[in-house]
PDB file of C-alpha atoms and ligand atoms in Angstrom:
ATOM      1  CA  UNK A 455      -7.617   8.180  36.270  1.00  0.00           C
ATOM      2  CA  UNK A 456      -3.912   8.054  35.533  1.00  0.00           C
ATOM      3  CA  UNK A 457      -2.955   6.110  32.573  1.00  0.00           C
ATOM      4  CA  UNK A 458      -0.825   3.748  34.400  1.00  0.00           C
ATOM      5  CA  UNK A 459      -3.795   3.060  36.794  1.00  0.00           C
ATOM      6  CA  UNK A 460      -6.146   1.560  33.848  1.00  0.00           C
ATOM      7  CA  UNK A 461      -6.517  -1.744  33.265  1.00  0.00           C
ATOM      8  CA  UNK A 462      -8.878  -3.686  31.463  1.00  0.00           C
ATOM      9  CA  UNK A 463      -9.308  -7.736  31.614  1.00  0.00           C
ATOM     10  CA  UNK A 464      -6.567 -10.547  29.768  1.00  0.00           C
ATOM     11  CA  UNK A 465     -10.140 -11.736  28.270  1.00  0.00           C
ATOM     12  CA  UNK A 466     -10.749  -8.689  26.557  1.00  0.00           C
ATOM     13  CA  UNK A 467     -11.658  -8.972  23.112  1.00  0.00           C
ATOM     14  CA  UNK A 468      -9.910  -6.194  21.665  1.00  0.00           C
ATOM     15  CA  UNK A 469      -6.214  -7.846  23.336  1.00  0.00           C
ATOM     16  CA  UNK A 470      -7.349 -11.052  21.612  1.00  0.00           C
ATOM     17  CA  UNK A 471      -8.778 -10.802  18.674  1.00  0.00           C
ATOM     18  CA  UNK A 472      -8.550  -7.216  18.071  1.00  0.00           C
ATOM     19  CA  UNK A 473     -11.867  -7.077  18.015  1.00  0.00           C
ATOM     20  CA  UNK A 474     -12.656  -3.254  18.486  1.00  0.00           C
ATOM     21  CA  UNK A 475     -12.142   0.122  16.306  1.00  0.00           C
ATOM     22  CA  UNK A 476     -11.172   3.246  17.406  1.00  0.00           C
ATOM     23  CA  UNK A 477     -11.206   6.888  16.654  1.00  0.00           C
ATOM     24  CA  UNK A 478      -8.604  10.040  17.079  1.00  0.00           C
ATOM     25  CA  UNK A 479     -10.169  13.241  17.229  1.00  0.00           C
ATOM     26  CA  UNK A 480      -7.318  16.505  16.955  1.00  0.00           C
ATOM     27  CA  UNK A 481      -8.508  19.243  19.131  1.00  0.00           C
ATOM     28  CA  UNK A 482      -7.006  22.768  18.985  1.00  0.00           C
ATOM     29  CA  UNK A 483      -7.150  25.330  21.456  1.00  0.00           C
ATOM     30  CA  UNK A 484     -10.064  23.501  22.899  1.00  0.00           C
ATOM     31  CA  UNK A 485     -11.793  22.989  19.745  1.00  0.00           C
ATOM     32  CA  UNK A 486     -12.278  19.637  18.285  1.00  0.00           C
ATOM     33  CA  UNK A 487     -11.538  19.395  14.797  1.00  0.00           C
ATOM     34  CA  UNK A 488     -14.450  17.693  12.597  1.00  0.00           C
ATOM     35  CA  UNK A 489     -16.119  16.350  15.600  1.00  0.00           C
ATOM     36  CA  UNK A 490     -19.103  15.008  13.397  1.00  0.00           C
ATOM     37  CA  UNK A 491     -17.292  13.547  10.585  1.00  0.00           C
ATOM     38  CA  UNK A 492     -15.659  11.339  13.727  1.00  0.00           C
ATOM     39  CA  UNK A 493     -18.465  10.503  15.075  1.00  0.00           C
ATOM     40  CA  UNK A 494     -19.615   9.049  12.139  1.00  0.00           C
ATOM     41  CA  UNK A 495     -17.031   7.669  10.930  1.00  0.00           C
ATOM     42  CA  UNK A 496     -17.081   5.882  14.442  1.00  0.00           C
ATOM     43  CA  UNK A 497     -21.085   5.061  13.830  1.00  0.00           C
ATOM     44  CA  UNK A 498     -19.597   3.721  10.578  1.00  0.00           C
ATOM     45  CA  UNK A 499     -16.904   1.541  12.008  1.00  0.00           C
ATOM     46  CA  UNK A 500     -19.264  -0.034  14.938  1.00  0.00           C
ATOM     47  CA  UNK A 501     -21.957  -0.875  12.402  1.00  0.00           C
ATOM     48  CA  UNK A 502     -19.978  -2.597  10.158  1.00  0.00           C
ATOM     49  CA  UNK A 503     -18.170  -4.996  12.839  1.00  0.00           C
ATOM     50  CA  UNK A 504     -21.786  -5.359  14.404  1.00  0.00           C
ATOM     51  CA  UNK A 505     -21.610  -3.789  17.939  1.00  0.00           C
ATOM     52  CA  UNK A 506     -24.254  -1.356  19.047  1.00  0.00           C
ATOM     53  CA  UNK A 507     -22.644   2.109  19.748  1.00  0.00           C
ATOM     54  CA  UNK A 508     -22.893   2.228  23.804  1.00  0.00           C
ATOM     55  CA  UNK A 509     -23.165   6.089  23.345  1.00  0.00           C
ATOM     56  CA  UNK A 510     -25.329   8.875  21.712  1.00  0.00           C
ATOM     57  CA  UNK A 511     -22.943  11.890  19.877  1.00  0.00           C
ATOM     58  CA  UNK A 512     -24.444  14.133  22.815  1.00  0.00           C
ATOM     59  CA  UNK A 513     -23.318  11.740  25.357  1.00  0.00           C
ATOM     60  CA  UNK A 514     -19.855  10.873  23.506  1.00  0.00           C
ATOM     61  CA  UNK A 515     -18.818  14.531  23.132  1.00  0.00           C
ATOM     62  CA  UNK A 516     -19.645  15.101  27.096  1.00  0.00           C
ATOM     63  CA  UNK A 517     -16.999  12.464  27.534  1.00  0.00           C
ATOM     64  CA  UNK A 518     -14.925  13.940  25.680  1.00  0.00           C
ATOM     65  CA  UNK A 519     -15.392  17.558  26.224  1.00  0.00           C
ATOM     66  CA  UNK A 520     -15.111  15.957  30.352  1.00  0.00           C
ATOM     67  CA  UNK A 521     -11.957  14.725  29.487  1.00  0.00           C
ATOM     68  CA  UNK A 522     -10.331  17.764  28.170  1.00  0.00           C
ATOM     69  CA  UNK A 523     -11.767  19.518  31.445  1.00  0.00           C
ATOM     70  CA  UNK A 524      -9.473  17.156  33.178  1.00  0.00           C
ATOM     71  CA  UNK A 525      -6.575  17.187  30.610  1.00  0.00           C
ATOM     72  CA  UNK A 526      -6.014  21.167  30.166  1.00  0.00           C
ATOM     73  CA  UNK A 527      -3.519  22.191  27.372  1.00  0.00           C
ATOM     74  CA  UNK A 528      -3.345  23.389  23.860  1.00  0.00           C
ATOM     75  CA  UNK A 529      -3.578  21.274  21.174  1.00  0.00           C
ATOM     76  CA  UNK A 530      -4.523  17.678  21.777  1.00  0.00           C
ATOM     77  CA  UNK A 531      -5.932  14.770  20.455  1.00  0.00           C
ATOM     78  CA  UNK A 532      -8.701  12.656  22.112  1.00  0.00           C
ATOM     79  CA  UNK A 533      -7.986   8.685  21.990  1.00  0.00           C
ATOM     80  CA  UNK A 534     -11.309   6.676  21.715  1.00  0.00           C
ATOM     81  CA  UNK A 535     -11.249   3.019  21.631  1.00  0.00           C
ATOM     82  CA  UNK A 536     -14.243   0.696  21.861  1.00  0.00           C
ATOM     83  CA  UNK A 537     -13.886  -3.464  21.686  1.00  0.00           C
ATOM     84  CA  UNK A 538     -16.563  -5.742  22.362  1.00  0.00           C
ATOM     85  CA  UNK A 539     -15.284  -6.052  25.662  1.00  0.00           C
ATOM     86  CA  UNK A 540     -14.498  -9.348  27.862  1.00  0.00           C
ATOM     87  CA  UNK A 541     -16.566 -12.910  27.823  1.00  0.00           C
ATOM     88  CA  UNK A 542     -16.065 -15.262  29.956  1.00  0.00           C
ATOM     89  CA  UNK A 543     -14.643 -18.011  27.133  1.00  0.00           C
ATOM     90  CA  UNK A 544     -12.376 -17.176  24.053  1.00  0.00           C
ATOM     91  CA  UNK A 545     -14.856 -17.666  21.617  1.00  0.00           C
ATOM     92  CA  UNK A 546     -15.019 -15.800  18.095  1.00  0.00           C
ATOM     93  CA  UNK A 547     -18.954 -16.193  18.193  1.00  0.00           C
ATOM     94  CA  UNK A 548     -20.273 -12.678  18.965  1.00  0.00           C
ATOM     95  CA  UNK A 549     -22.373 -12.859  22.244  1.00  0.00           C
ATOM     96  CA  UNK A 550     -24.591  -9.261  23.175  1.00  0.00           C
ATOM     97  CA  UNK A 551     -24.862  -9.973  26.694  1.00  0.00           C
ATOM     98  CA  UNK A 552     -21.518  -8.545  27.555  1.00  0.00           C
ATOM     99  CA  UNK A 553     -21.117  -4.395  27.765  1.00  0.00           C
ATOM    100  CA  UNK A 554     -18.167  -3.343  25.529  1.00  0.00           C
ATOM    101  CA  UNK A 555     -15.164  -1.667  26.685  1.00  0.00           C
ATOM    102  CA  UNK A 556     -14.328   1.735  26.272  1.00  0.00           C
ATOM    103  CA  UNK A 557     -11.270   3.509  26.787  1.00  0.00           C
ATOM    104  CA  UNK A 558     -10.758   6.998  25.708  1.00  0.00           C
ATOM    105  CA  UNK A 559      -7.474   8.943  26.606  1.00  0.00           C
ATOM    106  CA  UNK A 560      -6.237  12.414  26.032  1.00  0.00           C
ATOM    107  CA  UNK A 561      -3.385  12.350  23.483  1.00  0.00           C
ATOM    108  CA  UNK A 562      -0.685  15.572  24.059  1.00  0.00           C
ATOM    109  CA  UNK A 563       0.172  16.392  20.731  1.00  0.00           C
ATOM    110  CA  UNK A 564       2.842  18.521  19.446  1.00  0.00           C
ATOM    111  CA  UNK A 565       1.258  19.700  15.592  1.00  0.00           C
ATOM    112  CA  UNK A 566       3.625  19.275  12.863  1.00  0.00           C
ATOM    113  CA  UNK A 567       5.779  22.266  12.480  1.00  0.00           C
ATOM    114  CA  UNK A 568       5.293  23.559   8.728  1.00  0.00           C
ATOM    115  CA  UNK A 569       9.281  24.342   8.227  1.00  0.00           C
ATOM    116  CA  UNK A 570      10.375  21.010   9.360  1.00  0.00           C
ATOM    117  CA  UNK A 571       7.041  19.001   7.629  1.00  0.00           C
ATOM    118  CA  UNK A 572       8.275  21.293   4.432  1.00  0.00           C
ATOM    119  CA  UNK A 573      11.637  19.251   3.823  1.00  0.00           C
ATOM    120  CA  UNK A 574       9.355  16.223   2.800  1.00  0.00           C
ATOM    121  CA  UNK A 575       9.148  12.415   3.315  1.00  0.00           C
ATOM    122  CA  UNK A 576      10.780  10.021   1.376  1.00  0.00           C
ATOM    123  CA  UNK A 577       8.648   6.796   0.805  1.00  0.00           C
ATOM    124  CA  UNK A 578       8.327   3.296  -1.163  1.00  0.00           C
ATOM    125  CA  UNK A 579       5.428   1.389  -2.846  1.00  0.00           C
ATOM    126  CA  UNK A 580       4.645  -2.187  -0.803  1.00  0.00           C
ATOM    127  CA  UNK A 581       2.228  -4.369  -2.033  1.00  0.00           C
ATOM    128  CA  UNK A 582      -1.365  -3.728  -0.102  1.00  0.00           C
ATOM    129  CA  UNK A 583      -2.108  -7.617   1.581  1.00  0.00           C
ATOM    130  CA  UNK A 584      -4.740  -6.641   3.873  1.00  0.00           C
ATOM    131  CA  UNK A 585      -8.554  -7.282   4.190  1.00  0.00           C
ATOM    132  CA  UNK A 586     -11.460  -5.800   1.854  1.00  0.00           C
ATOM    133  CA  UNK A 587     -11.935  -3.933   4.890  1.00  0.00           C
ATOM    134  CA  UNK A 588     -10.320  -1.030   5.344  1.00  0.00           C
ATOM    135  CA  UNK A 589     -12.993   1.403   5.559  1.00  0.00           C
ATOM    136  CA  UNK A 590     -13.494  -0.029   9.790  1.00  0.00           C
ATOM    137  CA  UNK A 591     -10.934   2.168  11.792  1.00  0.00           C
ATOM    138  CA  UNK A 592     -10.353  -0.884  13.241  1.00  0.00           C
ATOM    139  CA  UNK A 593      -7.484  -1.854  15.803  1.00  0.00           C
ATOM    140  CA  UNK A 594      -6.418  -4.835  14.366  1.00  0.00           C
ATOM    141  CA  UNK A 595      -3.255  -2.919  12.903  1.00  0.00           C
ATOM    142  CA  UNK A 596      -0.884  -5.512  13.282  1.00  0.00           C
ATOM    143  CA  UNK A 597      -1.205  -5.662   9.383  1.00  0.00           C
ATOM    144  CA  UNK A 598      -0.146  -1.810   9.114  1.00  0.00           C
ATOM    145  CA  UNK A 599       2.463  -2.302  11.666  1.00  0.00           C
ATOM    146  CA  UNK A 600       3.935  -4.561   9.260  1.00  0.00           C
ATOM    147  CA  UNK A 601       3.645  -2.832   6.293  1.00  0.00           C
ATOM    148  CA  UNK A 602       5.319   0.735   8.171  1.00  0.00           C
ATOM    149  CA  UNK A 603       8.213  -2.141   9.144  1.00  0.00           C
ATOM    150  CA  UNK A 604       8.845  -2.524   5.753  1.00  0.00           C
ATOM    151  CA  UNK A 605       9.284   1.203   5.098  1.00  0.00           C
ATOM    152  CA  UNK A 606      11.747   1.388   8.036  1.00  0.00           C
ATOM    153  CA  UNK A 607      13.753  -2.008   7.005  1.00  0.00           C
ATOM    154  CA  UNK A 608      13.946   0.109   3.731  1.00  0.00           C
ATOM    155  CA  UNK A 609      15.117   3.254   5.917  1.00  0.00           C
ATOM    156  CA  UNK A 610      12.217   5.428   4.236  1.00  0.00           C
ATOM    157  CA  UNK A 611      10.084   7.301   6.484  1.00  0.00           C
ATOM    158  CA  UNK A 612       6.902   5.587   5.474  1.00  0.00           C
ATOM    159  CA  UNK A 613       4.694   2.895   2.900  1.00  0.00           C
ATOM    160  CA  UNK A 614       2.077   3.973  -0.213  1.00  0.00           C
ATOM    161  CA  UNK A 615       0.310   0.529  -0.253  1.00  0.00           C
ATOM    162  CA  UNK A 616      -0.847  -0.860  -4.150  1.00  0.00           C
ATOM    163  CA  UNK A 617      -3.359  -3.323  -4.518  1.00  0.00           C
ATOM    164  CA  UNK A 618      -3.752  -4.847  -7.909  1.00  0.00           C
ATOM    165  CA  UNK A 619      -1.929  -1.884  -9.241  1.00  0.00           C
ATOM    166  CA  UNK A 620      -4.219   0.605  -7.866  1.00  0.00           C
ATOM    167  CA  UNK A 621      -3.255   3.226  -4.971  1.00  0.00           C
ATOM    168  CA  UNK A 622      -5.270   2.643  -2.026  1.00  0.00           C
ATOM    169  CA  UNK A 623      -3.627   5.049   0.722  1.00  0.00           C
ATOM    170  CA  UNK A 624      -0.817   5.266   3.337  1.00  0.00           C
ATOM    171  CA  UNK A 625      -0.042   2.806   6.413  1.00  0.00           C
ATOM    172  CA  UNK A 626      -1.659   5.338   8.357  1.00  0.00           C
ATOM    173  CA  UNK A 627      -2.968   8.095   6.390  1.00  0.00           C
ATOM    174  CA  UNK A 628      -4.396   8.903   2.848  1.00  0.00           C
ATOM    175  CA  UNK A 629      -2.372   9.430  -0.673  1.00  0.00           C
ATOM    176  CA  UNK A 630      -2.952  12.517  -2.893  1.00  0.00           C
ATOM    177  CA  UNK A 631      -1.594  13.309  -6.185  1.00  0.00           C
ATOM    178  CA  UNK A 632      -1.083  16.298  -8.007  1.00  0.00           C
ATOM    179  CA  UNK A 633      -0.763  16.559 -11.992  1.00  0.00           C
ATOM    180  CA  UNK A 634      -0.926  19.276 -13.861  1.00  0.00           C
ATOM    181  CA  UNK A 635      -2.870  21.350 -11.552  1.00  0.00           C
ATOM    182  CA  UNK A 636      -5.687  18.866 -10.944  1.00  0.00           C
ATOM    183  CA  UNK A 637      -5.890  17.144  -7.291  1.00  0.00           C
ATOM    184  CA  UNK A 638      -6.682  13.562  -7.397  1.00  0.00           C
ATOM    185  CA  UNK A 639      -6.583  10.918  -4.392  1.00  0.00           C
ATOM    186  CA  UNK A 640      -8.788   7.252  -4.735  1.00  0.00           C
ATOM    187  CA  UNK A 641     -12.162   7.046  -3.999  1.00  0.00           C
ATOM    188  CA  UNK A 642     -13.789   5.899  -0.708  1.00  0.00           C
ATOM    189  CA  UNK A 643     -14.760   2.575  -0.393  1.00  0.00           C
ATOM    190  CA  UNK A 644     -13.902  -0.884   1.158  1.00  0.00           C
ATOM    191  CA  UNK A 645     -10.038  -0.641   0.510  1.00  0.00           C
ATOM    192  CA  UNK A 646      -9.210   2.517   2.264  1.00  0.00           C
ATOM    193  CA  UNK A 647     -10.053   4.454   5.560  1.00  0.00           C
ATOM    194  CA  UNK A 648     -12.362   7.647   4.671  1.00  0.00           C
ATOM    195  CA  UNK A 649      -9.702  10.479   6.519  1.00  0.00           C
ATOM    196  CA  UNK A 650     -11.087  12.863   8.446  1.00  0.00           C
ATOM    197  CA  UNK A 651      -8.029  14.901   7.062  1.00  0.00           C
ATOM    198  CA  UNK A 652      -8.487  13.854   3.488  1.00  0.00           C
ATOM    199  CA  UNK A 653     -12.271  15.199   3.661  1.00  0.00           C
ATOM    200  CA  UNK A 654     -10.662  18.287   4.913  1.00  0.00           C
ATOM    201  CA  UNK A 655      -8.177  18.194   2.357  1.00  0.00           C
ATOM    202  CA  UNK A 656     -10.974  17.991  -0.200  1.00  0.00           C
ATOM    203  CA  UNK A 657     -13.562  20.237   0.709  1.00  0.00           C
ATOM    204  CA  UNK A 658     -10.927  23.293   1.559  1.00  0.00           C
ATOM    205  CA  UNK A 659      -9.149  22.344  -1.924  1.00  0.00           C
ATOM    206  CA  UNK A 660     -12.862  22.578  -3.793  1.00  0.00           C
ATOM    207  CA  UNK A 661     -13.674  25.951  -1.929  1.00  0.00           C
ATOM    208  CA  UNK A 662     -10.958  27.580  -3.606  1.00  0.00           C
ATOM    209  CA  UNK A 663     -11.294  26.739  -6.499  1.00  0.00           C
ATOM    210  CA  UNK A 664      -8.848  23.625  -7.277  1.00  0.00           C
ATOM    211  CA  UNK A 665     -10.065  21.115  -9.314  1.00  0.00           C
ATOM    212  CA  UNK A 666     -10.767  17.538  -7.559  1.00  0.00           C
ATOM    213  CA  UNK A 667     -10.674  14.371  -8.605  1.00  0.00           C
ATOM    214  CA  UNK A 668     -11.839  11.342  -6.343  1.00  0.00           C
ATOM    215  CA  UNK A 669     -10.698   8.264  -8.784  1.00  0.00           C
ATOM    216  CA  UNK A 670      -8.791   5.331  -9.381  1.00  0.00           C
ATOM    217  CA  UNK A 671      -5.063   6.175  -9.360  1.00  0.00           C
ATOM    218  CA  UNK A 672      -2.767   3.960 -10.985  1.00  0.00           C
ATOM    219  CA  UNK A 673       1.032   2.817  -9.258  1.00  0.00           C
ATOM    220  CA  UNK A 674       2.633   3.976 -12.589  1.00  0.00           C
ATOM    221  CA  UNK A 675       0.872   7.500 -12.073  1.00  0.00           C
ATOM    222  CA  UNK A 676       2.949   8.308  -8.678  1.00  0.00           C
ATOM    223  CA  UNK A 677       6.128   8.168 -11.029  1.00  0.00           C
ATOM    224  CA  UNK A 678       4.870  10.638 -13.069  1.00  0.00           C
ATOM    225  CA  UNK A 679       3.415  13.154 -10.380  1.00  0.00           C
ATOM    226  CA  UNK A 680       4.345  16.379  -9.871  1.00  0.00           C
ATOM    227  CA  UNK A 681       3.186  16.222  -5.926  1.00  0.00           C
ATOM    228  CA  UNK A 682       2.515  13.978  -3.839  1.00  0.00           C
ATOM    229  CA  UNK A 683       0.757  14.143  -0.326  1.00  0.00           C
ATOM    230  CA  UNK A 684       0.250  12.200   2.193  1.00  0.00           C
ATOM    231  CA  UNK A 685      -2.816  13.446   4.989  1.00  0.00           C
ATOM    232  CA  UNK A 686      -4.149  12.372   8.523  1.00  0.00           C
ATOM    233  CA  UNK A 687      -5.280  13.774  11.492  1.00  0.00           C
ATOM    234  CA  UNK A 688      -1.814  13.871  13.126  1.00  0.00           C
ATOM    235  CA  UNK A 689       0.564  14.684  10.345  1.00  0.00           C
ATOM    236  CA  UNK A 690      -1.611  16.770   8.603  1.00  0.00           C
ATOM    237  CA  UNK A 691      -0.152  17.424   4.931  1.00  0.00           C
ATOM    238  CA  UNK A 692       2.998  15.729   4.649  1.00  0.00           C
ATOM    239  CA  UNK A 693       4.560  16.063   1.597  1.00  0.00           C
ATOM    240  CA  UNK A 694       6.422  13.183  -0.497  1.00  0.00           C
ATOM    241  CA  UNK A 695       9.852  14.618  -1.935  1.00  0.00           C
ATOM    242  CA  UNK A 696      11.511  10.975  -3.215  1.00  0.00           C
ATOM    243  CA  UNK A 697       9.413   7.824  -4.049  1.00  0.00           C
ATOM    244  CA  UNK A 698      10.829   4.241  -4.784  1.00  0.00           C
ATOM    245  CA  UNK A 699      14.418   6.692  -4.412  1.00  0.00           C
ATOM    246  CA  UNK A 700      13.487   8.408  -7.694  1.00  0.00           C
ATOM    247  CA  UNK A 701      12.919  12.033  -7.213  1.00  0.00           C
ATOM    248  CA  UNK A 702       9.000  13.237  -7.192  1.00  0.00           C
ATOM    249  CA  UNK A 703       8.408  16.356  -9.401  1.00  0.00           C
ATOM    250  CA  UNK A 704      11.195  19.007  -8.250  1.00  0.00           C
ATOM    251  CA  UNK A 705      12.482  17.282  -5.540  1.00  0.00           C
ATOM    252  CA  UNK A 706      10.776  19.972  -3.113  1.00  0.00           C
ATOM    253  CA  UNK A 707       7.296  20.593  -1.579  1.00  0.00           C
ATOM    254  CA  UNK A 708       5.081  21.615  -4.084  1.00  0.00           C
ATOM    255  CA  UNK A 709       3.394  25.109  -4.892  1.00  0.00           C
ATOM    256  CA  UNK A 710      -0.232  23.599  -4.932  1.00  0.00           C
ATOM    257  CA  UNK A 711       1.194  21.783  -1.042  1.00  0.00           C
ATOM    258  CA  UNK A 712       2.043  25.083  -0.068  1.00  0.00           C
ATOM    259  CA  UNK A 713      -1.124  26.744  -0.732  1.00  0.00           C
ATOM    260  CA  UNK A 714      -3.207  24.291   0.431  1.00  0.00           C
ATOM    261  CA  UNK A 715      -1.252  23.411   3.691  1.00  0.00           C
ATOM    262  CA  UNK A 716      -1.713  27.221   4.140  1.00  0.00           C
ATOM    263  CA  UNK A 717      -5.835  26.991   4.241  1.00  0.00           C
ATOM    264  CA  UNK A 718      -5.293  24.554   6.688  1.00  0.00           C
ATOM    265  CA  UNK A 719      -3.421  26.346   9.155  1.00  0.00           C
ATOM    266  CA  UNK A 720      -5.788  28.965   8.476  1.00  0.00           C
ATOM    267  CA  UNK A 721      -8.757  26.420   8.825  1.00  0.00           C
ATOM    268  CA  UNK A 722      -7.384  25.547  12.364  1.00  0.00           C
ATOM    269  CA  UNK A 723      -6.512  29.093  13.282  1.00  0.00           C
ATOM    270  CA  UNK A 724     -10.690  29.926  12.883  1.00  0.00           C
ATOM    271  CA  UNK A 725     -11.520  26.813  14.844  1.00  0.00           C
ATOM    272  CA  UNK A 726      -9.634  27.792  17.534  1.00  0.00           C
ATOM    273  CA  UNK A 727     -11.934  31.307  17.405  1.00  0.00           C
ATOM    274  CA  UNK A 728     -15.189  28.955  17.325  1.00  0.00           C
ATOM    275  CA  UNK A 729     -15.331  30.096  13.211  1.00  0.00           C
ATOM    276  CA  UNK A 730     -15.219  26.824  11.816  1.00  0.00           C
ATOM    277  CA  UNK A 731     -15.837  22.887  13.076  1.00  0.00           C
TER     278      UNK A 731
HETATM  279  C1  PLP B 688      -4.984   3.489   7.431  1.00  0.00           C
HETATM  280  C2  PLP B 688      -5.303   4.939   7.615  1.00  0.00           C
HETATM  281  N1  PLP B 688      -5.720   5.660   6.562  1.00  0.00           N
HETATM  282  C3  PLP B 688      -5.997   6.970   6.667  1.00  0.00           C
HETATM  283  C4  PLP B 688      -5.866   7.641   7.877  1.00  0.00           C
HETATM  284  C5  PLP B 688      -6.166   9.126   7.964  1.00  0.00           C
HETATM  285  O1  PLP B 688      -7.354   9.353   8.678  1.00  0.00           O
HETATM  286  P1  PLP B 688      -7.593  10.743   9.445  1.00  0.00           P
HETATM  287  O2  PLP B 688      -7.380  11.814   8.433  1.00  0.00           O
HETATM  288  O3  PLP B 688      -9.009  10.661   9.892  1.00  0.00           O
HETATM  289  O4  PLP B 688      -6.612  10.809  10.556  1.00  0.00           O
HETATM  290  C6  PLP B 688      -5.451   6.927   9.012  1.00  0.00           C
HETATM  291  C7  PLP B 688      -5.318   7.601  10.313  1.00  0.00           C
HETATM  292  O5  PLP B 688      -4.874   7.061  11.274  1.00  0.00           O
HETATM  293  C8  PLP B 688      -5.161   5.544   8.874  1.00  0.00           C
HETATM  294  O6  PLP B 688      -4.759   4.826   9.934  1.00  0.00           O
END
């Protein structure tokens, strides 16, 4: 139905507690990009906020290949969102009875373009305040939303959160960092979502050869990078040109950005051909 004809209960979970996750899947030329490692990440996110996924992967990706039947264009993203739906009281207690909700949209997405995603971002460090739980794509956000305020009161286009000194990834992407040749970006775990990009990032990065690093990154070590990225689904490879307003490495997009950003246009080019998921 058309967007504006949805509607889903005032009681719903998700609108008051937040109480939901959610997934964005990037599909090009009718191809969905790392279907499985969403999927999973989705199993992931609905196991550890205990609600029983309402859908098998078969059944999820007929829904979604239904909706892009119904949506027809290029590249797109598909907008999955699950909460634990509407009870009849406001009541935290979790209660199985009552089917979740589950919206899923079709996003029209314009891909970054390479010459203007070139020129760079300019960013600055905020402390990381929220939960030990970070791993659940969840859609309470209204912690991110503040942190990404911060980064526009500053009038930088976005936030690298620190916790305790250690990087743990963007408001709404992951952080890499390149030194000396060697590509490093924090491990997975309960402080930072597992990107669907950054896995991407990772295993197209090892195939060719570039050394990779998954480790604790200090705050002091983004001074003294000579790239760094920033990766998700819809911005792809952004890179970081000024942090903190102190120049990173030469003030440009990076050689190692350029030839990896590079794989991964080439990466999407043989998904579109059905060569790669
Ligand atoms: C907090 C956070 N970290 C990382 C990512 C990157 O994840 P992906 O590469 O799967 O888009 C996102 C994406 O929205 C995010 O919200």
């Amino acid at each position: 139905m058309p967007v504006e004809e949805a509607t889903i209960s005032v009681m719903d979970r998700g609108f008051l507690f937040g109480d939901g996750i959610y997934e964005v899947v990037p599909v090009f030329g009718n191809k969905l990009l790392r279907a499985k490692g969403h999927l999973d990440r989705l199993k992931n996110s609905l196991s550890r906020i205990s609600l029983q996924n309402p859908c098998s992967d078969e059944e999820w990706m007929q829904i979604f290949i239904g909706l892009l039947e119904r949506n027809a264009g290029d590249d797109r993203a598909i907008y999955l969102q699950i909460s634990r739906g509407a009870y009849a009281k406001r009541d935290l207690a979790i209660k199985t009875e009552y089917p979740p909700t589950i919206f899923a949209m079709v996003l029209h997405v314009t891909p970054p373009d390479i010459e203007v995603v070139s020129a760079g971002i300019s960013v600055i460090t905020v402390d990381d305040f929220r939960w030990h739980a970070c791993d659940i794509k969840s859609t309470s956000l209204v912690a991110n939303v503040m942190l990404k305020q911060q980064a526009t009161a500053a009038g930088v286009d976005d936030a690298i959160l620190i916790r305790n000194g250690m990087l743990s990834e963007g408001t709404a992407s992951n952080v890499f960092v390149v030194k000396d040749g060697v590509l490093s970006t924090p491990p997975t775990g309960h402080e930072l979502l597992p990107g669907i990009t950054r896995d991407l990032v990772i295993e197209i990065a090892k195939n060719n050869a570039i050394l990779v690093e998954q480790r604790d990154i200090k705050a002091a070590e983004l001074l003294d990078a000579d790239e760094i990225w920033m990766t998700s689904s819809t911005r792809e490879i952004a890179p970081v040109i000024q942090l903190n307003g102190e120049v990173v490495g030469s003030g440009k997009a990076g050689d190692m950005w350029k030839r990896v950003v590079d794989m991964y246009q080439e990466h999407k080019r043989l998904l579109r051909v059905g060569k790669v998921i």
